[in-house]
Amino acid sequence: MGLTKQYLAFKPVANFNIIASGRANVAFVTVGGVDGRFVAVAGAEQVLIWNTRLGEKALEFSRDKQEVTYLRPSPDRKHLAVGYTDGVIEIFSFENKQSVCTFPAHRSAVSAMNYDLIGLKLVTGGLDNDLVVSDVVAQSGKCRLMGHNGAITEARFMERFHDVVVSSSKDTQIKFWNIETQSCFKTIVDHRTEVWGIVLMRNDDFLIAGSNDSQLSVYKIAENTSNPVDEPTGDLSNLLLESESTSPFRCTQIGNIQRSGFGRTMNLVVENNGQILGCHGTDKKIELFYFYNVDEALARLTKRLKKLDAKSKSEDGNTNNRTADRQLSLTDEIKRLPTVAVPEKVKSFDLLLGSNNELRICVTYVKNFIQIYTLNVAEKHAEANAIHNIRQQGHPSEVRSVAFSSDSLAIASGSGESLKLWSRASQSSLRTVETGYVISTCFVPGDRHVLVGLKTGQLLIVDIVTGEIIERIAAHEKELWSIVLMADMRGCVTGGGDTTVKFWSFELIADPTKDDKSEVKVLSLLHKNVLKLEETVLCIRVSHNSKYIAVALLDSTVKIFFLDTLKFYLSLYGHKLPVLCMDISYDSTIIVTGSTDRSIKIWGMDFGDCHRSLIAHDNSVMGLQFIPKTHLFFSCGKDGKLKQWDADSFEKIITLPAHVGEAHSLAVSPNGKYVVSCGSDRTLRLYERTDEPLVLQDVQEEEREELENNTLATGEDSAVPGLPGLKLPSKKTIGSEKAAENILECLEVSKKFEEEETKSIIPPLMYAYDATNTDDFLLAVLTRIRASDLEEALLLLPFSAVCELLERIPQLAETRKDQTEIICKVVLFLFRIHQKPIVNNQILLPVIQNIIDKLQGAIVELRNMIGVNFHGMQMLQSEVEANQGIELFRDATKSRRQKDMRRKRKEAAAKRTFVQIST
């Protein structure tokens, strides 16, 4: 059966205009061994790596249509962990520019994320109130920590105390967790409002917390020894819920840091060495604090005591001073650095301390731009200087209107402040013109000028070449909602909120800025006619045969007039809410209207009859335009989707992946090959027509399958009979369900294959896995399951399948000793989950004993082999170095020694006697 009508697919080409999303943080990253130059930010669902010196994108990491909410580079600067709104954590590699592993950890957006000291474990917090600790090497979850009653705002590993995580939440509490026991052993309940951030300073000596007030709470962390140092007794409100005997350390509030900024603490950031703290509130300043090390703090205390003694002797010889004045205080420990004054409201920032005490501050703003500041920490009266900024590549606010030039090479976009001209081929910004709040745009024939309609009602004529506004015309008293060219290209029509439609013609007049003798002509508009209506005009369109003009009004109707006489012709009734967009086909026979009531209606221009009414979007239809010389059209809505329709068959052709949030407008290029849309995620998305044909039945089937795949067949929660409180450090995904189905299918096929008398014919499924026996088949299925989905897949197996799987383990352990790791992982998890039914099953007892013997023997063999190889390689290395007089792996050995020295210095500083501190 042949195709009755062929459609060509449109594919996404590029996203541009966005510099940094307002939801995620910013982080310094290392690319090509260069520090301090590259920063990672979120660009809606993408991760953008900007070269701040050149102002260009260096890398892009992308996933599905999920918005990025958190970024964190690994300690070795080779990987970048990215959290998304669906609770998934993806780790990308800077070397191969690909995703390394995925952790489906949370049930809602990721709100906090940090690595441990050496980058082997990752702790994440989400809006689902849970903490999840993941093993980066094993690529699987380690444990889920539950106890907070509000969204997690920060989660960090402690460096000095092994396997301890500290977290803060909107439930006003700060909790300390032990990963091994998976329990909370200490809770701080001092705060009465939400705790918005915590940081650990100077190798875990201090814990700083920020809440809704203008003060930062400072806590001293000291080891809980048998002979603890006496601490100052004060207000009982600082007592902890648990006794100090159950904790490996004592955490006591010793004072507050008064911020100079206003509003709540938005972010607390510490640089890598743990000595400089940065914070900002709701105002336009970033405050910095320097924490002295122990030796510097004691030196400051000694200097202060000398001054105190000299002052006391000079005052009547009185040498009696308060004990508190002679002890180490916060003024000896902390120094306030110069405040960084920023031009706009800060969204996020990051710190990086480089050589020569140069501190770099990368700041992202709500208005979609990035700035880099530098500050010399050692200099006394230093000031922060802005050295780089990235702001020309995007609008400061959401784009409200887009338009294509007649040659389809340029795109004009208007936002709340400016008009930008873009190159369609390179997606680079060509011109920026400060105009005001733009709500409509239109290219003038010749593509040298752009007409811009403002929210104030003004009509601007912008010269593209010079990037200047030639003329400002007070066209309407209220919003200028729509601009459209006449069919003969000799004029334009505007419609505004003052209930009028005005007609203009293009004129060339002498340049008023030149003298009278100059022959230079500039474009201007001559007002010809006006059509007065009863309601606000929201959209206007002129038919291509220059016969009709259609006007969409606030009373939910569309009125059509004769263009020459402006006499009333037709009125289109049917929409329940106002029509926001519409378009007329190239042959002037069809008019399509999109309304706030979510529907699109297709009308005939001859009688005004409604051909079809379509429920097109899940929210208001914001943009609509025909593809030139066809009856195909595109529409976009507040649901963020971009859809293509056929006005003849009334069918939806395809739904394109569009915006994260609302879509505001769209434009189709005059040659019909490109579509551009704008939305609330501040991205301009470009789509290109390909040569790939579409079959509607196939597209509809794919959409149905995708909808079914997004719904879990076995429910959201993982449950095992007898274990009602089971909470794995992962969540059930489509991948885990498919993996469980593959295991069950593998067991069934293997059982049938073993029961056959003649085993010469290999089943097709086994052949697809390139396996000739059932052992290889089962291992091939298990090894192809993603590590983060393995536990959830095994959890979905029925107990009968678990027993059948365990019966195959002894044979696997004996024949496939190269896969001992995954076999042990499967066996240990099944034993932990199904312990009671397995123990009570008498048939499985010999199987369990056989599994233990075989796996223990396989593990011993692996351990011996690794030990022999390791020590043998060491012996060969020593012989080569002795015979040839060289040092193998010199660079790696040098860096390792430096890391060991730094670690030993930190450990030595931690073992020093803690000096008493008072407020």
Coordinates of N, CA and C in Angstrom, one line a residue, residues 685-771:
R685 N 14.8 28.1 20.0 CA 15.0 26.7 19.5 C 14.8 26.7 18.0
L686 N 15.8 26.2 17.2 CA 15.7 26.2 15.8 C 15.5 24.8 15.3
Y687 N 14.6 24.6 14.4 CA 14.3 23.3 13.8 C 14.4 23.4 12.3
E688 N 14.9 22.3 11.7 CA 15.1 22.3 10.2 C 14.4 21.1 9.6
R689 N 13.9 21.3 8.4 CA 13.2 20.3 7.7 C 14.2 19.3 7.0
T690 N 14.0 18.1 7.2 CA 14.9 17.1 6.7 C 14.2 16.4 5.5
D691 N 15.0 15.4 4.9 CA 14.5 14.6 3.8 C 13.8 13.3 4.2
E692 N 13.7 13.2 5.5 CA 13.2 11.9 6.1 C 11.6 12.0 6.0
P693 N 11.0 11.0 5.3 CA 9.6 11.0 5.2 C 8.9 10.5 6.5
L694 N 7.7 11.0 6.7 CA 7.0 10.6 7.9 C 5.7 9.8 7.5
V695 N 5.4 8.8 8.2 CA 4.1 8.1 8.0 C 3.4 8.3 9.3
L696 N 2.2 8.8 9.2 CA 1.4 9.3 10.4 C 1.1 8.1 11.3
Q697 N 0.8 6.9 10.7 CA 0.5 5.8 11.6 C 1.8 5.4 12.5
D698 N 2.9 5.5 11.9 CA 4.1 5.1 12.6 C 4.4 6.2 13.7
V699 N 4.2 7.4 13.4 CA 4.5 8.5 14.3 C 3.5 8.4 15.5
Q700 N 2.2 8.1 15.2 CA 1.2 8.0 16.3 C 1.5 6.7 17.2
E701 N 2.0 5.7 16.5 CA 2.4 4.5 17.3 C 3.6 4.8 18.2
E702 N 4.5 5.5 17.7 CA 5.7 5.9 18.5 C 5.3 6.7 19.7
E703 N 4.4 7.7 19.5 CA 3.9 8.5 20.6 C 3.2 7.7 21.6
R704 N 2.4 6.7 21.2 CA 1.6 5.9 22.2 C 2.6 5.0 23.0
E705 N 3.6 4.5 22.3 CA 4.6 3.7 23.0 C 5.4 4.5 24.0
E706 N 5.8 5.7 23.6 CA 6.5 6.6 24.5 C 5.6 6.9 25.8
L707 N 4.3 7.2 25.5 CA 3.4 7.5 26.6 C 3.3 6.3 27.6
E708 N 3.2 5.1 27.0 CA 3.2 3.9 27.8 C 4.5 3.6 28.6
N709 N 5.6 3.9 27.9 CA 6.9 3.7 28.6 C 7.1 4.6 29.7
N710 N 6.5 5.8 29.6 CA 6.7 6.8 30.7 C 5.9 6.4 32.0
T711 N 5.0 5.4 31.8 CA 4.2 5.0 33.0 C 4.7 3.6 33.4
L712 N 5.1 3.5 34.7 CA 5.6 2.2 35.2 C 4.5 1.2 35.3
A713 N 4.7 0.0 34.8 CA 3.6 -1.0 34.8 C 3.4 -1.6 36.2
T714 N 4.5 -1.6 37.0 CA 4.5 -2.2 38.3 C 4.3 -1.2 39.5
G715 N 4.0 0.0 39.2 CA 3.8 1.0 40.2 C 5.1 1.7 40.6
E716 N 5.0 2.8 41.3 CA 6.1 3.6 41.6 C 7.0 3.1 42.7
D717 N 6.4 2.4 43.7 CA 7.2 2.0 44.9 C 7.7 0.5 44.7
S718 N 8.9 0.3 45.3 CA 9.4 -1.0 45.3 C 9.0 -1.7 46.6
A719 N 8.5 -2.9 46.5 CA 8.0 -3.6 47.7 C 8.3 -5.1 47.6
V720 N 8.7 -5.6 48.8 CA 8.9 -7.1 49.0 C 8.1 -7.6 50.1
P721 N 7.3 -8.7 50.0 CA 6.6 -9.2 51.1 C 7.4 -9.4 52.3
G722 N 7.0 -8.9 53.5 CA 7.7 -9.0 54.7 C 8.7 -7.9 54.9
L723 N 8.9 -7.0 54.0 CA 9.9 -5.9 54.1 C 9.1 -4.6 53.7
P724 N 8.2 -4.1 54.6 CA 7.4 -2.9 54.2 C 8.2 -1.7 54.2
G725 N 9.3 -1.6 55.0 CA 10.1 -0.4 55.1 C 11.3 -0.4 54.1
L726 N 11.3 -1.1 53.1 CA 12.4 -1.2 52.2 C 12.5 0.1 51.4
K727 N 13.7 0.7 51.5 CA 14.0 1.9 50.8 C 15.4 1.8 50.1
L728 N 15.4 1.4 48.9 CA 16.7 1.3 48.2 C 17.2 2.7 47.8
P729 N 18.5 2.8 47.6 CA 19.1 4.1 47.2 C 18.9 4.3 45.7
S730 N 17.8 3.9 45.1 CA 17.5 4.1 43.7 C 16.0 4.1 43.6
K731 N 15.6 4.4 42.4 CA 14.1 4.4 42.2 C 13.8 3.5 41.0
K732 N 12.6 3.0 40.9 CA 12.2 2.2 39.8 C 12.1 3.0 38.5
T733 N 12.7 2.4 37.4 CA 12.7 3.1 36.2 C 12.2 2.1 35.1
I734 N 12.0 2.7 33.9 CA 11.6 1.8 32.8 C 12.7 0.8 32.5
G735 N 14.0 1.3 32.6 CA 15.1 0.4 32.4 C 15.1 -0.8 33.3
S736 N 14.8 -0.6 34.6 CA 14.8 -1.7 35.6 C 13.6 -2.7 35.3
E737 N 12.5 -2.2 34.8 CA 11.4 -3.1 34.5 C 11.7 -3.9 33.2
K738 N 12.3 -3.3 32.2 CA 12.7 -4.1 31.1 C 13.8 -5.1 31.4
A739 N 14.7 -4.7 32.3 CA 15.8 -5.6 32.7 C 15.2 -6.8 33.4
A740 N 14.2 -6.6 34.3 CA 13.5 -7.8 35.0 C 12.8 -8.6 33.9
E741 N 12.2 -8.0 32.9 CA 11.5 -8.8 31.9 C 12.6 -9.7 31.1
N742 N 13.7 -9.1 30.9 CA 14.8 -9.8 30.2 C 15.3 -11.0 31.0
I743 N 15.4 -10.8 32.3 CA 15.9 -11.9 33.1 C 14.9 -13.1 33.1
L744 N 13.6 -12.7 33.3 CA 12.6 -13.7 33.3 C 12.5 -14.5 31.9
E745 N 12.6 -13.7 30.9 CA 12.6 -14.3 29.5 C 13.8 -15.2 29.3
C746 N 15.0 -14.8 29.9 CA 16.2 -15.6 29.8 C 16.0 -16.9 30.5
L747 N 15.5 -16.9 31.7 CA 15.3 -18.1 32.5 C 14.3 -19.0 31.8
E748 N 13.3 -18.5 31.2 CA 12.3 -19.3 30.5 C 12.9 -20.0 29.2
V749 N 13.6 -19.2 28.5 CA 14.2 -19.7 27.2 C 15.3 -20.8 27.6
S750 N 16.0 -20.5 28.6 CA 17.1 -21.4 29.0 C 16.5 -22.8 29.5
K751 N 15.4 -22.7 30.2 CA 14.7 -23.9 30.7 C 14.2 -24.7 29.6
K752 N 13.6 -24.1 28.6 CA 13.1 -24.8 27.4 C 14.2 -25.4 26.6
F753 N 15.3 -24.7 26.5 CA 16.5 -25.2 25.7 C 17.1 -26.4 26.4
E754 N 17.2 -26.4 27.7 CA 17.8 -27.5 28.4 C 16.9 -28.7 28.4
E755 N 15.6 -28.5 28.3 CA 14.6 -29.7 28.3 C 14.6 -30.4 26.9
E756 N 15.0 -29.7 25.9 CA 15.0 -30.3 24.5 C 16.1 -31.4 24.5
E757 N 15.7 -32.4 23.7 CA 16.7 -33.5 23.6 C 17.8 -33.2 22.6
T758 N 17.4 -32.6 21.5 CA 18.4 -32.1 20.5 C 18.7 -30.6 20.7
K759 N 19.9 -30.3 21.1 CA 20.3 -28.9 21.4 C 21.1 -28.3 20.2
S760 N 20.8 -28.8 19.0 CA 21.6 -28.3 17.9 C 21.1 -26.9 17.4
I761 N 19.8 -26.7 17.6 CA 19.2 -25.4 17.2 C 19.2 -24.4 18.4
I762 N 19.9 -23.3 18.2 CA 20.0 -22.3 19.3 C 18.8 -21.4 19.1
P763 N 18.1 -21.1 20.2 CA 16.9 -20.2 20.2 C 17.4 -18.8 19.6
P764 N 16.5 -18.1 18.9 CA 16.8 -16.8 18.3 C 17.3 -15.8 19.4
L765 N 16.6 -15.8 20.5 CA 17.0 -14.8 21.5 C 18.4 -15.1 22.1
M766 N 18.8 -16.4 22.3 CA 20.1 -16.7 22.7 C 21.1 -16.4 21.6
Y767 N 20.7 -16.6 20.4 CA 21.6 -16.2 19.2 C 21.9 -14.7 19.2
A768 N 20.8 -14.0 19.5 CA 21.0 -12.5 19.5 C 22.0 -12.0 20.5
Y769 N 22.1 -12.7 21.6 CA 23.1 -12.4 22.7 C 24.4 -13.0 22.4
D770 N 24.6 -13.7 21.3 CA 25.8 -14.3 20.9 C 26.3 -15.3 21.9
A771 N 25.3 -16.2 22.4 CA 25.6 -17.2 23.4 C 25.3 -18.5 22.8

